Tab-separated table of C-alpha atoms in Angstrom:
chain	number	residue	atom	x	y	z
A	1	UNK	CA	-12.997	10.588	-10.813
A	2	UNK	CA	-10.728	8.253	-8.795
A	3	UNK	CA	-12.320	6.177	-6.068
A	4	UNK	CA	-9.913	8.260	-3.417
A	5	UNK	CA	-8.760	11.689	-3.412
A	6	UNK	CA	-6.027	12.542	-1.592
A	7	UNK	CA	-3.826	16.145	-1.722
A	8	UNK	CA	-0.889	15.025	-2.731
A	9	UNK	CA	0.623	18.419	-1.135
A	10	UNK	CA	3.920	19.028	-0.706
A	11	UNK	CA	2.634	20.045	3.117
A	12	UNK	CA	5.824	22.173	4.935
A	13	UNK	CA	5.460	22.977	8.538
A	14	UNK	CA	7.445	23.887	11.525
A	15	UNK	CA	8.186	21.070	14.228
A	16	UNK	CA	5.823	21.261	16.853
A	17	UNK	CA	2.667	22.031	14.667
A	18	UNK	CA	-0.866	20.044	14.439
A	19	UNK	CA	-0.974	18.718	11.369
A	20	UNK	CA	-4.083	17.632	9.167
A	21	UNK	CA	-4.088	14.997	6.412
A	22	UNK	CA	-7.515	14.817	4.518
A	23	UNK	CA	-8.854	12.175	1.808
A	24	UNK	CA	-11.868	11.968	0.174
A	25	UNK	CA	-14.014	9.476	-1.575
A	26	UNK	CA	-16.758	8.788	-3.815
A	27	UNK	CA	-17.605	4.589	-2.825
A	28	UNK	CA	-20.081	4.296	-0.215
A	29	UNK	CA	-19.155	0.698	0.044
A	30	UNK	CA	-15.898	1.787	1.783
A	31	UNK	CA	-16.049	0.886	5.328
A	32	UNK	CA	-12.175	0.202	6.774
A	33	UNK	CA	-9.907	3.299	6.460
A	34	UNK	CA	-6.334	3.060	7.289
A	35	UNK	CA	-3.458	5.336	7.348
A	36	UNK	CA	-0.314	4.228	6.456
A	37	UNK	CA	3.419	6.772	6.675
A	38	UNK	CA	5.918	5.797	3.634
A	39	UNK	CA	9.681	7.075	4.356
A	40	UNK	CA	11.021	7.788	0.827
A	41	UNK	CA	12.209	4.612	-0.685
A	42	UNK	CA	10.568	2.198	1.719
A	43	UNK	CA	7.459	0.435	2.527
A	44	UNK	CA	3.992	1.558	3.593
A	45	UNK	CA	3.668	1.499	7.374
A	46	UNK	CA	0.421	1.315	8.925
A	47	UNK	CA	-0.440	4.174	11.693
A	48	UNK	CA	-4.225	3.847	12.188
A	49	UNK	CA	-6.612	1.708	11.096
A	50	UNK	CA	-10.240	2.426	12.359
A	51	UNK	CA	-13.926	1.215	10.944
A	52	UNK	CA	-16.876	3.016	9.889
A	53	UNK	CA	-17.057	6.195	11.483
A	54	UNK	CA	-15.723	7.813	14.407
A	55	UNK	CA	-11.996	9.296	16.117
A	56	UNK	CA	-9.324	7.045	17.098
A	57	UNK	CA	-6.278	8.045	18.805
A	58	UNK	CA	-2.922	6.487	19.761
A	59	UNK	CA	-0.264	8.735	20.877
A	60	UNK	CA	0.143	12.064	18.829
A	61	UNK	CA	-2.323	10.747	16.175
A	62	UNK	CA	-5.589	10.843	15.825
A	63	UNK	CA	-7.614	9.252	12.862
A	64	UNK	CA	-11.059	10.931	11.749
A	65	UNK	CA	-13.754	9.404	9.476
A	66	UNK	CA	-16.891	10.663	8.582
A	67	UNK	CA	-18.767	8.574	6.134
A	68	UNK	CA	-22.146	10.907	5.551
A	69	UNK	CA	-19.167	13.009	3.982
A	70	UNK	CA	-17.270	10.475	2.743
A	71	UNK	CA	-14.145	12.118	4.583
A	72	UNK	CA	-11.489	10.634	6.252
A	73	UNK	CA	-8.936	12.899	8.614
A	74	UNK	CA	-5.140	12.330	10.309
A	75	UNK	CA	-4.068	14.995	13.023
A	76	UNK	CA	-0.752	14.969	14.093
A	77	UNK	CA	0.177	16.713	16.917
A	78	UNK	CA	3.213	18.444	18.502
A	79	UNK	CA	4.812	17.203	14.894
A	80	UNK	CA	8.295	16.056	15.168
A	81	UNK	CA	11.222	16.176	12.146
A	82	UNK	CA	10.709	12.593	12.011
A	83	UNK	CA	7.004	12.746	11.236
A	84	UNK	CA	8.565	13.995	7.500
A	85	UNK	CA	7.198	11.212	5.123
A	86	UNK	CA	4.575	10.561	2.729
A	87	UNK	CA	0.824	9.869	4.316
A	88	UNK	CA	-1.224	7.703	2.608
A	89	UNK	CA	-4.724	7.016	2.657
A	90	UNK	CA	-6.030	3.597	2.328
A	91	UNK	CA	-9.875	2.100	2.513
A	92	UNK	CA	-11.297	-1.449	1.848
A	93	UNK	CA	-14.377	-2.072	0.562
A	94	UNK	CA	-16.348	-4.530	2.626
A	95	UNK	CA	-18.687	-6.118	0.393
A	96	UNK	CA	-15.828	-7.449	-1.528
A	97	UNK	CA	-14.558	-10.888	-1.484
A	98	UNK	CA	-11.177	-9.610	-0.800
A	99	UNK	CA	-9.284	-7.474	1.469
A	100	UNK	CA	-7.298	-4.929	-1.187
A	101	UNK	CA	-6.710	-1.415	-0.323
A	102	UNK	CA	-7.644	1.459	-2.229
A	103	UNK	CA	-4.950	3.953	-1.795
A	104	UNK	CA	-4.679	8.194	-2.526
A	105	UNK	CA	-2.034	9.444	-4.219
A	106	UNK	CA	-0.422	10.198	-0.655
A	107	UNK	CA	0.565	13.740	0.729
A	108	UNK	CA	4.374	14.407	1.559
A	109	UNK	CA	4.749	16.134	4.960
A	110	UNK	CA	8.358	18.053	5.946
A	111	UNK	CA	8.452	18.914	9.187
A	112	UNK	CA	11.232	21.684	9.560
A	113	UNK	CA	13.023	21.748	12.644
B	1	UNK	CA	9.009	-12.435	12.852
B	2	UNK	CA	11.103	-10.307	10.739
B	3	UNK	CA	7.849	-9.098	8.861
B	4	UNK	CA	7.450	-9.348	5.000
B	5	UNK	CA	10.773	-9.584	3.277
B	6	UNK	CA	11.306	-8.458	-0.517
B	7	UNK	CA	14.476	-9.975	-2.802
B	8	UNK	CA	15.746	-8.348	-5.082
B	9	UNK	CA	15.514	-4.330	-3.253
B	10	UNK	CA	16.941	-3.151	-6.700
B	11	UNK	CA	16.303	-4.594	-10.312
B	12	UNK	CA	17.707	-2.602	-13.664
B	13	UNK	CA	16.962	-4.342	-16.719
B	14	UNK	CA	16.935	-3.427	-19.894
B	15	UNK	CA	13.586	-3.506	-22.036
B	16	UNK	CA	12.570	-7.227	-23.414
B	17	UNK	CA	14.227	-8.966	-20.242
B	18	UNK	CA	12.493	-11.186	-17.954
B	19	UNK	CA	12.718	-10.594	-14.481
B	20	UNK	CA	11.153	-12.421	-11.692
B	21	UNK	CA	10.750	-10.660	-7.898
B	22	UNK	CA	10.174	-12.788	-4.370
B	23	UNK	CA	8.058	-12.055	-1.522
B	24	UNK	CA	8.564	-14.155	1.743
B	25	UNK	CA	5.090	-13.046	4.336
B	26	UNK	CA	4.909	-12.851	8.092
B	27	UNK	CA	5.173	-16.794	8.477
B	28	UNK	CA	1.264	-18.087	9.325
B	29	UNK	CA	-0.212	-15.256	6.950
B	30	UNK	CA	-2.650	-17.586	4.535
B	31	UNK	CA	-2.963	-13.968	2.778
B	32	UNK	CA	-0.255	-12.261	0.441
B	33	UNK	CA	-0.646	-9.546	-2.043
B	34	UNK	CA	1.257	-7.501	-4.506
B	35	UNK	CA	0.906	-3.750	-5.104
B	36	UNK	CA	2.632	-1.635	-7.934
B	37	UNK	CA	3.665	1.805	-6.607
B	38	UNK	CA	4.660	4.575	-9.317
B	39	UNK	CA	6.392	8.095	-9.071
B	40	UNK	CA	4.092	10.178	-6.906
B	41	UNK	CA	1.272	7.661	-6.843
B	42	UNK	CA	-0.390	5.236	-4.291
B	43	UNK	CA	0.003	1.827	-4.536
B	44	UNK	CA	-2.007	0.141	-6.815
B	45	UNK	CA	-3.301	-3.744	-6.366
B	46	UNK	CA	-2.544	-5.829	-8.668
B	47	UNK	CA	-3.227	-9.446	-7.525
B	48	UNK	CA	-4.080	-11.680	-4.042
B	49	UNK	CA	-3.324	-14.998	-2.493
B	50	UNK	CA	-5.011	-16.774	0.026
B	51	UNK	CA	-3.187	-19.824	1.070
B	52	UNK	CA	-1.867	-21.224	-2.819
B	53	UNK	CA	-4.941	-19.992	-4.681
B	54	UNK	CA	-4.636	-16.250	-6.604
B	55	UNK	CA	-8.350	-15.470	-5.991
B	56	UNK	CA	-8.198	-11.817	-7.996
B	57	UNK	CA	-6.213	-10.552	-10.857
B	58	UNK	CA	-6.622	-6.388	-11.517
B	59	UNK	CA	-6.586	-5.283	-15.134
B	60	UNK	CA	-3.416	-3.937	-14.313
B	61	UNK	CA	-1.765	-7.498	-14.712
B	62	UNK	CA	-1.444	-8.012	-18.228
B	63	UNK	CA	-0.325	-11.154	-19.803
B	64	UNK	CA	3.175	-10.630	-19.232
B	65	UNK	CA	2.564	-10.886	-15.474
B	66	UNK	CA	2.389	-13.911	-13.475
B	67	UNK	CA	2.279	-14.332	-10.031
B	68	UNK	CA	2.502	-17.478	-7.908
B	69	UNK	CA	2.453	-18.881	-4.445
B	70	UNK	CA	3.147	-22.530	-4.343
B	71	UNK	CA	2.700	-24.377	-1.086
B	72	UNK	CA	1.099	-21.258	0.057
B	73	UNK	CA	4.243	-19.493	1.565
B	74	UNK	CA	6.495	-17.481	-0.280
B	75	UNK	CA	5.002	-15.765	-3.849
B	76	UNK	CA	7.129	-14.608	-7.195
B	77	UNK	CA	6.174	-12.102	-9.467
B	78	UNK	CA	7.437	-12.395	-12.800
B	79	UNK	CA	7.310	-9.962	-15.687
B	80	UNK	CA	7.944	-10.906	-19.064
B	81	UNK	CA	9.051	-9.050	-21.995
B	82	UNK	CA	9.925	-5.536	-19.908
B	83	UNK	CA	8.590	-2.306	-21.130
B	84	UNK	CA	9.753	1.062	-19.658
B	85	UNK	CA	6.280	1.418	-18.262
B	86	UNK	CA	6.967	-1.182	-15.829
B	87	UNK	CA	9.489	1.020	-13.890
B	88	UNK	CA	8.325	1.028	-10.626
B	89	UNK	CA	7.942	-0.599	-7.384
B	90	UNK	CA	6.583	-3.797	-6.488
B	91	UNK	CA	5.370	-3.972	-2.590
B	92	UNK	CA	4.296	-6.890	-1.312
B	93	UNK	CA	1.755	-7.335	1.720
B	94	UNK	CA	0.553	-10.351	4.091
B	95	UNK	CA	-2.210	-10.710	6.720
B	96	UNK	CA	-3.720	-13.399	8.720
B	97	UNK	CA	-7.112	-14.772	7.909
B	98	UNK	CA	-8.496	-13.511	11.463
B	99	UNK	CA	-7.059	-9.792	10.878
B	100	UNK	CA	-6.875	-7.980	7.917
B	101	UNK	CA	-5.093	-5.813	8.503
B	102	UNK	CA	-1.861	-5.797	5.724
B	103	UNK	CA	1.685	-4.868	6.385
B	104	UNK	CA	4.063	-4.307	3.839
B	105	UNK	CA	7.439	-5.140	2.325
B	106	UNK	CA	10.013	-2.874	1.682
B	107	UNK	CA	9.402	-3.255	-2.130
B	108	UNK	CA	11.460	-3.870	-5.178
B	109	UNK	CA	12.184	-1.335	-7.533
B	110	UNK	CA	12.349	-2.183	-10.869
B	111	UNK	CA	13.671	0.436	-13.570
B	112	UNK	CA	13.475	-0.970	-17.416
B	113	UNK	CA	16.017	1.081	-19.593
Protein backbone atom coordinates (compact mmCIF):
# COMPACT_ATOMS: atom_id res chain seq x y z
CA UNK A 1 0.00 0.00 0.00
CA UNK A 2 1.45 3.42 -0.96
CA UNK A 3 1.86 5.98 1.79
CA UNK A 4 -0.87 8.29 -0.30
CA UNK A 5 -3.76 7.39 -2.28
CA UNK A 6 -4.99 9.58 -4.56
CA UNK A 7 -7.84 8.86 -7.59
CA UNK A 8 -6.03 9.47 -10.28
CA UNK A 9 -9.56 10.06 -12.16
CA UNK A 10 -9.87 11.35 -15.27
CA UNK A 11 -12.65 13.78 -13.34
CA UNK A 12 -14.95 15.64 -16.39
CA UNK A 13 -17.32 18.28 -15.31
CA UNK A 14 -19.21 21.18 -16.61
CA UNK A 15 -17.84 24.83 -15.84
CA UNK A 16 -19.48 26.17 -13.01
CA UNK A 17 -19.58 22.90 -10.86
CA UNK A 18 -18.16 22.22 -7.12
CA UNK A 19 -15.63 20.07 -7.47
CA UNK A 20 -14.07 17.51 -4.88
CA UNK A 21 -10.50 16.16 -4.90
CA UNK A 22 -9.93 13.41 -2.17
CA UNK A 23 -6.54 11.63 -0.94
CA UNK A 24 -6.01 9.26 1.48
CA UNK A 25 -3.29 7.96 3.67
CA UNK A 26 -2.02 5.35 5.81
CA UNK A 27 1.15 7.50 7.97
CA UNK A 28 -0.07 8.97 11.03
CA UNK A 29 3.11 10.89 11.19
CA UNK A 30 1.78 13.11 8.34
CA UNK A 31 0.97 16.43 9.65
CA UNK A 32 1.41 19.29 6.62
CA UNK A 33 -0.90 18.63 3.61
CA UNK A 34 -0.61 20.69 0.58
CA UNK A 35 -2.29 20.88 -2.68
CA UNK A 36 -0.52 21.65 -5.54
CA UNK A 37 -2.40 22.17 -9.62
CA UNK A 38 0.14 20.83 -12.48
CA UNK A 39 -0.84 22.28 -16.11
CA UNK A 40 0.28 19.46 -18.48
CA UNK A 41 3.92 19.80 -19.13
CA UNK A 42 4.77 22.20 -16.34
CA UNK A 43 5.58 22.48 -12.78
CA UNK A 44 3.67 21.74 -9.58
CA UNK A 45 1.99 24.88 -8.26
CA UNK A 46 1.05 25.13 -4.80
CA UNK A 47 -2.83 26.10 -4.03
CA UNK A 48 -3.24 25.32 -0.30
CA UNK A 49 -1.16 24.36 2.19
CA UNK A 50 -2.82 23.89 5.70
CA UNK A 51 -1.57 21.85 9.07
CA UNK A 52 -3.07 19.22 11.05
CA UNK A 53 -6.62 19.30 10.80
CA UNK A 54 -9.19 21.65 9.90
CA UNK A 55 -10.80 23.85 6.50
CA UNK A 56 -8.91 26.49 4.88
CA UNK A 57 -10.18 28.64 2.23
CA UNK A 58 -8.81 31.23 -0.21
CA UNK A 59 -10.96 32.26 -2.98
CA UNK A 60 -12.94 29.38 -4.78
CA UNK A 61 -10.90 26.75 -2.84
CA UNK A 62 -11.24 25.27 0.07
CA UNK A 63 -8.75 22.63 1.59
CA UNK A 64 -10.17 19.83 4.05
CA UNK A 65 -8.14 17.52 6.35
CA UNK A 66 -9.25 15.17 8.70
CA UNK A 67 -6.54 13.22 10.35
CA UNK A 68 -8.77 10.64 12.71
CA UNK A 69 -9.55 9.54 8.97
CA UNK A 70 -6.51 10.12 7.56
CA UNK A 71 -8.40 12.16 4.71
CA UNK A 72 -7.50 15.09 3.08
CA UNK A 73 -10.24 17.14 0.73
CA UNK A 74 -10.02 20.14 -2.19
CA UNK A 75 -13.46 21.82 -3.18
CA UNK A 76 -13.50 23.91 -5.97
CA UNK A 77 -16.20 25.98 -6.55
CA UNK A 78 -18.06 27.74 -9.41
CA UNK A 79 -15.14 25.69 -11.51
CA UNK A 80 -13.81 27.59 -14.36
CA UNK A 81 -12.19 25.99 -17.91
CA UNK A 82 -9.03 27.07 -16.52
CA UNK A 83 -9.28 25.05 -13.32
CA UNK A 84 -8.51 21.92 -16.09
CA UNK A 85 -5.16 20.48 -14.71
CA UNK A 86 -3.84 17.76 -12.73
CA UNK A 87 -4.41 18.06 -8.65
CA UNK A 88 -1.98 16.71 -6.63
CA UNK A 89 -1.84 15.78 -3.18
CA UNK A 90 1.17 16.35 -1.15
CA UNK A 91 1.93 15.73 2.86
CA UNK A 92 5.19 16.02 4.94
CA UNK A 93 5.93 14.08 7.63
CA UNK A 94 6.93 16.09 10.65
CA UNK A 95 9.05 13.97 12.65
CA UNK A 96 11.45 13.84 9.85
CA UNK A 97 14.63 15.64 9.59
CA UNK A 98 13.62 16.92 6.30
CA UNK A 99 10.95 18.71 4.57
CA UNK A 100 10.13 16.17 1.36
CA UNK A 101 6.71 15.77 0.11
CA UNK A 102 4.90 12.71 -0.29
CA UNK A 103 2.84 13.07 -3.33
CA UNK A 104 -0.55 10.92 -4.90
CA UNK A 105 -0.57 9.93 -8.13
CA UNK A 106 -2.63 13.25 -8.89
CA UNK A 107 -6.26 13.42 -10.38
CA UNK A 108 -6.74 15.22 -13.87
CA UNK A 109 -9.75 17.59 -13.78
CA UNK A 110 -11.44 18.97 -17.38
CA UNK A 111 -13.64 21.44 -16.84
CA UNK A 112 -15.91 21.68 -20.06
CA UNK A 113 -17.12 24.92 -20.92
CA UNK B 1 12.53 36.77 -8.09
CA UNK B 2 11.86 34.88 -11.15
CA UNK B 3 11.22 31.67 -8.94
CA UNK B 4 13.13 28.33 -9.52
CA UNK B 5 14.52 28.12 -13.00
CA UNK B 6 15.30 24.63 -14.79
CA UNK B 7 18.06 24.38 -17.93
CA UNK B 8 17.80 22.25 -20.14
CA UNK B 9 13.40 22.20 -20.51
CA UNK B 10 14.08 19.30 -23.05
CA UNK B 11 16.89 16.54 -23.03
CA UNK B 12 16.81 13.41 -25.74
CA UNK B 13 19.63 11.20 -25.39
CA UNK B 14 20.24 8.13 -26.44
CA UNK B 15 20.85 5.16 -23.88
CA UNK B 16 24.63 5.04 -22.31
CA UNK B 17 24.95 9.00 -22.55
CA UNK B 18 25.68 11.20 -19.75
CA UNK B 19 23.62 14.02 -19.21
CA UNK B 20 23.79 16.55 -16.54
CA UNK B 21 20.48 18.97 -15.63
CA UNK B 22 20.71 22.60 -13.60
CA UNK B 23 18.52 24.01 -11.09
CA UNK B 24 18.98 27.78 -10.14
CA UNK B 25 16.40 28.35 -6.53
CA UNK B 26 14.52 31.42 -5.42
CA UNK B 27 17.87 33.35 -4.52
CA UNK B 28 18.14 33.19 -0.33
CA UNK B 29 16.52 29.56 -0.34
CA UNK B 30 19.36 27.53 1.91
CA UNK B 31 16.90 24.54 0.78
CA UNK B 32 16.78 22.84 -2.80
CA UNK B 33 15.44 19.54 -3.81
CA UNK B 34 14.97 17.32 -6.77
CA UNK B 35 11.88 15.25 -7.59
CA UNK B 36 11.49 12.63 -10.50
CA UNK B 37 7.98 12.81 -12.02
CA UNK B 38 6.87 9.79 -14.39
CA UNK B 39 3.86 9.26 -16.87
CA UNK B 40 0.76 9.51 -14.72
CA UNK B 41 2.60 9.53 -11.42
CA UNK B 42 3.40 12.05 -8.56
CA UNK B 43 6.57 13.29 -8.09
CA UNK B 44 8.83 11.28 -6.37
CA UNK B 45 11.91 12.69 -4.03
CA UNK B 46 14.88 11.79 -4.78
CA UNK B 47 17.49 13.91 -2.89
CA UNK B 48 17.79 17.44 -0.59
CA UNK B 49 20.13 20.30 0.00
CA UNK B 50 20.36 22.54 2.70
CA UNK B 51 22.82 25.24 2.09
CA UNK B 52 25.97 22.92 0.21
CA UNK B 53 25.33 19.78 2.24
CA UNK B 54 22.92 16.81 0.46
CA UNK B 55 21.48 15.73 3.86
CA UNK B 56 19.17 12.67 2.23
CA UNK B 57 19.58 10.44 -0.70
CA UNK B 58 16.14 8.14 -1.60
CA UNK B 59 16.79 4.64 -2.88
CA UNK B 60 15.63 5.94 -5.96
CA UNK B 61 19.17 7.54 -6.65
CA UNK B 62 21.24 4.85 -7.74
CA UNK B 63 24.86 5.10 -8.36
CA UNK B 64 24.58 6.62 -11.59
CA UNK B 65 23.05 9.71 -9.97
CA UNK B 66 24.81 12.51 -8.48
CA UNK B 67 23.62 15.58 -7.36
CA UNK B 68 25.49 18.67 -6.17
CA UNK B 69 25.17 22.15 -4.85
CA UNK B 70 28.44 23.88 -4.50
CA UNK B 71 28.56 27.21 -2.74
CA UNK B 72 25.08 26.43 -1.78
CA UNK B 73 23.24 28.15 -4.76
CA UNK B 74 22.57 26.60 -7.87
CA UNK B 75 22.46 22.37 -7.88
CA UNK B 76 23.21 19.81 -11.04
CA UNK B 77 21.89 16.58 -11.42
CA UNK B 78 23.80 14.28 -13.39
CA UNK B 79 22.92 10.84 -14.67
CA UNK B 80 25.35 8.54 -15.90
CA UNK B 81 25.16 5.72 -18.19
CA UNK B 82 21.23 6.46 -19.38
CA UNK B 83 18.75 3.71 -19.32
CA UNK B 84 15.25 4.09 -20.91
CA UNK B 85 13.88 3.93 -17.41
CA UNK B 86 15.17 7.24 -16.72
CA UNK B 87 12.67 8.94 -19.13
CA UNK B 88 11.06 11.32 -17.20
CA UNK B 89 11.00 14.57 -15.56
CA UNK B 90 13.25 16.09 -13.21
CA UNK B 91 11.51 19.06 -11.02
CA UNK B 92 13.38 20.89 -8.91
CA UNK B 93 12.10 22.75 -5.64
CA UNK B 94 13.55 25.51 -3.10
CA UNK B 95 12.35 26.92 0.25
CA UNK B 96 13.64 29.13 2.89
CA UNK B 97 14.79 27.77 6.19
CA UNK B 98 11.91 29.84 8.07
CA UNK B 99 9.06 28.42 5.60
CA UNK B 100 8.81 25.26 4.17
CA UNK B 101 6.85 25.56 2.10
CA UNK B 102 8.49 24.32 -1.64
CA UNK B 103 7.82 25.77 -5.00
CA UNK B 104 8.76 24.22 -8.02
CA UNK B 105 10.60 24.43 -11.33
CA UNK B 106 9.21 23.92 -14.49
CA UNK B 107 11.17 20.59 -14.82
CA UNK B 108 13.34 18.95 -17.37
CA UNK B 109 12.25 16.22 -19.34
CA UNK B 110 14.51 13.75 -20.14
CA UNK B 111 13.57 10.91 -22.77
CA UNK B 112 16.52 8.09 -23.23
CA UNK B 113 16.00 6.34 -26.71
Amino acid sequence: QKEVEQDPGPLSVPEGAIVSLNCTYSNSAFQYFMWYRQYSRKGPELLMYTYSSGNKEDGRFTAQVDKSSKYISLFIRDSQPSDSATYLCAMINSGGSNYKLTFGKGTLLTVNP
Amino acid sequence: DTGVSQDPRHKITKRGQNVTFRCDPISEHNRLYWYRQTLGQGPEFLTYFQNEAQLEKSRLLSDRFSAERPKGSFSTLEIQRTEQGDSAMYLCASSSLTDGTQYFGPGTRLLVL
